[in-house]
Coordinates of C-alpha atoms and ligand atoms in Angstrom, one line a residue:
X192 CA 1.0 3.9 -2.7
X193 CA -1.5 6.6 -1.8
X194 CA -4.4 7.5 -4.2
X195 CA -7.5 9.6 -4.2
X196 CA -10.2 8.6 -6.6
X197 CA -12.2 11.6 -7.5
X198 CA -15.6 11.8 -9.2
X199 CA -19.4 12.6 -8.9
X200 CA -21.8 10.5 -7.1
X201 CA -22.0 7.0 -8.8
X202 CA -19.0 7.6 -10.8
X203 CA -17.7 4.1 -9.9
X204 CA -15.4 5.2 -7.1
X205 CA -16.4 2.6 -4.8
X206 CA -16.3 -0.3 -7.3
X207 CA -12.7 0.6 -8.3
X208 CA -11.6 1.1 -4.9
X209 CA -12.8 -2.3 -3.8
X210 CA -11.0 -3.7 -6.9
X211 CA -7.6 -1.8 -5.9
X212 CA -8.1 -3.1 -2.3
X213 CA -8.3 -6.7 -3.5
X214 CA -5.7 -6.5 -5.9
X215 CA -3.0 -4.3 -4.7
X216 CA -3.5 -4.5 -0.8
X217 CA -4.2 -0.8 -0.3
X218 CA -7.0 0.3 2.6
X219 CA -10.1 1.4 1.0
X220 CA -11.4 4.5 3.1
X221 CA -14.8 5.5 2.2
X222 CA -15.8 8.8 4.0
X223 CA -19.6 8.0 3.0
X224 CA -19.3 4.4 4.9
X225 CA -17.7 5.8 7.6
X226 CA -20.3 8.4 8.1
X227 CA -23.2 6.0 7.4
X228 CA -21.7 3.8 10.4
X229 CA -21.5 6.7 12.7
X230 CA -25.2 7.5 11.9
X231 CA -26.1 3.8 12.4
X232 CA -24.0 3.6 15.8
X233 CA -25.8 6.9 17.0
X234 CA -22.5 8.7 17.8
X235 CA -22.3 12.5 18.1
X236 CA -20.8 12.8 14.7
X237 CA -23.6 10.6 13.3
X238 CA -26.3 12.6 14.9
X239 CA -24.5 15.7 13.5
X240 CA -24.3 14.4 10.0
X241 CA -27.7 12.3 9.5
X242 CA -29.8 15.1 8.1
X243 CA -26.9 16.8 6.2
X244 CA -26.5 13.3 4.3
X245 CA -30.4 12.8 3.9
X246 CA -30.5 16.2 2.1
X247 CA -27.5 15.5 -0.2
X248 CA -25.6 18.1 1.2
X249 CA -21.7 18.2 2.5
X250 CA -20.8 17.3 6.3
X251 CA -18.6 20.0 7.7
X252 CA -15.2 20.1 6.6
X253 CA -13.8 20.1 10.3
X254 CA -15.5 16.7 11.2
X255 CA -14.6 15.2 7.7
X256 CA -10.8 16.2 8.3
X257 CA -10.8 14.9 11.8
X258 CA -12.2 11.5 10.4
X259 CA -9.8 11.1 8.1
X260 CA -6.8 12.1 10.0
X261 CA -7.8 9.5 12.5
X262 CA -8.4 6.9 10.0
X263 CA -5.0 7.2 8.0
X264 CA -3.0 7.0 11.1
X265 CA -3.9 3.5 11.6
X266 CA -1.6 0.6 10.6
X267 CA -3.6 -0.9 7.6
X268 CA -2.9 2.3 5.8
X269 CA 0.9 1.9 6.2
X270 CA 1.3 0.0 2.6
X271 CA -0.9 2.9 1.2
X272 CA -4.6 3.9 0.7
X273 CA -7.3 4.8 -1.6
X274 CA -9.5 7.7 -0.6
X275 CA -13.1 7.3 -1.8
X276 CA -15.2 10.4 -1.3
X277 CA -12.6 12.7 0.4
X278 CA -11.4 15.3 -0.2
X279 CA -14.8 17.1 -1.6
X280 CA -13.7 20.6 -1.1
X281 CA -10.6 22.6 -1.4
X282 CA -10.4 23.1 2.5
X283 CA -10.5 19.4 3.1
X284 CA -7.8 18.8 0.2
X285 CA -5.6 21.5 2.3
X286 CA -6.3 19.6 5.5
X287 CA -5.2 16.3 3.9
X288 CA -1.9 17.9 2.6
X289 CA -1.0 19.3 5.8
X290 CA -1.7 16.1 7.7
X291 CA 0.2 13.8 5.2
X292 CA 3.2 16.6 5.1
X293 CA 3.4 16.5 9.1
X294 CA 3.7 12.6 8.8
X295 CA 6.6 12.9 5.9
X296 CA 3.8 11.0 3.5
X297 CA 2.4 12.3 0.3
X298 CA -0.3 11.5 -2.5
X299 CA 1.1 9.4 -5.5
X300 CA -2.1 10.1 -7.9
X301 CA -5.2 11.8 -8.0
X302 CA -7.4 9.4 -10.4
X303 CA -10.2 11.7 -12.0
X304 CA -13.4 9.3 -13.1
X305 CA -15.2 11.3 -15.7
X306 CA -19.1 10.2 -16.3
X307 CA -22.0 12.2 -17.7
X308 CA -24.7 13.5 -15.3
X309 CA -27.4 11.5 -17.1
X310 CA -25.5 8.2 -16.6
X311 CA -24.9 9.1 -13.0
X312 CA -28.8 9.2 -12.2
X313 CA -29.0 5.6 -14.0
X314 CA -26.1 4.3 -11.9
X315 CA -27.5 5.7 -8.4
X316 CA -31.0 4.7 -8.9
X317 CA -29.9 0.9 -9.5
X318 CA -27.2 0.7 -6.8
X319 CA -27.3 -1.8 -4.2
X320 CA -24.6 -3.1 -1.9
X321 CA -23.1 -6.1 0.4
X322 CA -23.8 -5.3 3.9
X323 CA -21.0 -7.3 5.1
X324 CA -18.2 -6.1 3.0
X325 CA -19.4 -3.1 1.0
X326 CA -19.0 -4.4 -2.6
X327 CA -21.3 -2.7 -4.9
X328 CA -23.5 -4.0 -7.4
X329 CA -26.3 -2.7 -9.8
X330 CA -29.6 -4.2 -10.9
X331 CA -28.7 -4.0 -14.7
X332 CA -24.6 -3.3 -14.9
X333 CA -23.5 -5.6 -12.1
X334 CA -25.5 -8.3 -10.5
X335 CA -23.8 -11.0 -8.2
X336 CA -22.5 -14.0 -10.2
X337 CA -24.6 -16.1 -8.1
X338 CA -28.0 -14.3 -7.5
X339 CA -28.3 -13.3 -4.0
X340 CA -24.8 -14.0 -3.1
X341 CA -21.8 -11.3 -2.8
X342 CA -19.1 -12.2 -5.4
X343 CA -16.4 -10.9 -2.9
X344 CA -17.4 -12.2 0.6
X345 CA -20.4 -15.0 0.0
X346 CA -22.3 -12.4 2.0
X347 CA -26.3 -12.7 1.5
X348 CA -27.6 -9.4 2.7
X349 CA -27.9 -6.4 0.4
X350 CA -28.9 -2.9 1.4
X351 CA -29.9 0.2 -0.7
X352 CA -28.9 4.0 0.5
X353 CA -31.4 6.1 1.6
X354 CA -30.0 9.2 -0.4
X355 CA -29.9 7.3 -3.6
X356 CA -33.3 8.8 -4.7
X357 CA -33.8 11.2 -7.5
X358 CA -34.5 14.4 -5.4
X359 CA -31.2 14.2 -3.4
X360 CA -29.1 13.1 -6.2
X361 CA -29.8 16.4 -7.7
X362 CA -28.3 18.4 -4.7
X363 CA -25.6 15.9 -4.7
X364 CA -24.6 16.6 -8.2
X365 CA -24.7 20.2 -7.6
X366 CA -22.6 20.0 -4.7
X367 CA -19.9 18.2 -6.6
X368 CA -20.0 20.6 -9.5
X369 CA -19.8 23.6 -7.0
X370 CA -17.7 22.3 -4.1
X371 CA -15.7 19.2 -5.6
X372 CA -14.8 20.2 -9.1
X373 CA -12.5 22.8 -8.1
X374 CA -10.0 20.1 -6.8
X375 CA -9.4 19.3 -10.6
X376 CA -7.1 22.2 -11.1
X377 CA -5.9 22.2 -7.5
X378 CA -4.5 18.7 -8.3
X379 CA -3.6 19.4 -12.1
X380 CA -1.4 22.4 -11.1
X381 CA 0.8 20.1 -9.4
X382 CA 1.0 17.2 -12.1
X383 CA -0.9 14.8 -9.9
X384 CA -4.3 14.5 -11.5
X385 CA -4.8 11.5 -14.3
X386 CA -8.2 11.2 -15.9
X387 CA -10.1 8.0 -16.8
X388 CA -13.3 7.3 -18.9
X389 CA -15.7 6.3 -16.1
X390 CA -18.3 5.9 -18.9
X391 CA -16.6 2.7 -20.0
X392 CA -17.4 -0.8 -18.7
X393 CA -16.4 -1.6 -15.0
X394 CA -13.7 -4.0 -16.6
X395 CA -12.2 -1.0 -18.8
X396 CA -12.3 1.4 -16.1
X397 CA -10.4 -1.0 -13.9
X398 CA -7.6 -1.6 -16.7
X399 CA -7.4 2.4 -17.1
X400 CA -6.7 2.8 -13.7
X401 CA -4.2 -0.1 -13.3
X402 CA -2.3 1.6 -16.0
X403 CA -2.3 4.6 -14.2
X404 CA -1.2 2.9 -10.7
X405 CA 1.5 1.0 -12.7
X406 CA 3.0 4.1 -14.2
X407 CA 4.0 4.9 -10.5
X408 CA 4.9 8.1 -8.8
X409 CA 4.5 11.3 -10.1
Ligands
ADP719 P1 -21.2 8.9 -3.4 O1 -20.3 7.6 -3.3 O2 -22.5 8.7 -4.0 O3 -20.7 10.0 -3.8 P2 -20.6 8.7 -0.4 O4 -21.1 7.6 0.0 O5 -19.2 9.4 -0.7 O6 -21.5 9.1 -2.0 O7 -21.1 10.3 0.5 C1 -22.7 10.0 1.1 C2 -22.6 11.5 1.8 O8 -21.7 11.5 2.8 C3 -22.6 12.8 1.0 O9 -23.6 13.1 0.3 C4 -22.3 13.5 1.9 O10 -23.4 14.1 2.7 C5 -21.5 12.6 3.1 N1 -20.0 12.9 2.4 C6 -19.1 11.9 2.4 N2 -18.0 12.2 2.2 C7 -17.9 13.3 2.3 C8 -16.7 14.6 2.6 N3 -15.6 14.2 2.2 N4 -17.3 15.8 2.9 C9 -18.5 16.1 3.1 N5 -19.7 15.2 3.5 C10 -19.0 13.9 2.8
ADP720 P1 -19.5 5.9 -6.4 O1 -18.7 5.3 -5.3 O2 -18.5 6.7 -7.3 O3 -20.5 6.7 -5.9 P2 -20.3 3.2 -7.3 O4 -19.1 2.6 -7.3 O5 -21.2 3.1 -6.0 O6 -20.0 4.9 -7.3 O7 -21.1 3.0 -8.6 C1 -22.5 3.3 -8.8 C2 -23.2 2.3 -9.4 O8 -23.0 1.9 -10.7 C3 -23.0 0.8 -9.0 O9 -24.5 0.3 -8.7 C4 -22.0 0.5 -9.7 O10 -22.5 -1.1 -9.4 C5 -22.5 1.1 -11.0 N1 -21.2 1.0 -11.6 C6 -20.0 1.2 -11.3 N2 -19.0 1.5 -12.3 C7 -19.6 1.3 -13.5 C8 -19.5 1.2 -14.9 N3 -18.4 1.6 -15.2 N4 -20.6 1.0 -15.8 C9 -21.8 0.7 -15.3 N5 -22.2 0.5 -14.0 C10 -21.1 1.0 -13.0
ZN721 ZN1 -19.5 -8.9 0.2

């Protein structure tokens, strides 16, 4: 099963992708995490992406398409993958379609997570995550069960993202509405789109997504 989680920054894509990875054995592919590793390692791509990410703008389509193309070819994606944060433009969606078609693969579902802009600012400003496994937490909405210890992996180191600040969030939301929202009609037209209420609790959203996934192929 190959899925896309589509939604604005802070919608809960990473939170639900992690659940799907653990519950369904799908590979969780977060382009944001891939880019942050590239920045941390100081690679050529990281050097090109760093300032763009700090401003909250989008990294170029050619970099992103090449990055995801390399990633979905790896063996852990053979059983299926969840794309979190990709595609973010129509050009990226078209690039993905042609890569998958070349390999005789296809998308099963595109799941839109709908969340109000006001709630996104609250979610992003309280977000932190486990450095070891990427599990996401929130100062008020989702604290680790044992204070200071990751529920998923037992890790004890957490980090906050540099771009999770009020100023950058505005630019990221604008990028979503201008460049990413056009993907909704793109996927709706082919009958692949399912929408869940991302304003609901983490557990309720998880159940809504499970219902879509269990309904099977389109
Ligand atoms: P969020 O989960 O808050 O939406 P991400 O971690 O997905 O944020 O992305 C962080 C930043 O990385 C984005 O603001 C953007 O600069 C860059 N980025 C991630 N994925 C893409 C993509 N598919 N296309 C262009 N830029 C991307
Ligand atoms: P995205 O990957 O779409 O940017 P995240 O999964 O990182 O979003 O979630 C953003 C923040 O909101 C995190 O701190 C997460 O713990 C929290 N969160 C996720 N889903 C919900 C929800 N349904 N209700 C309340 N908080 C949530
Ligand atoms: Zn962890």
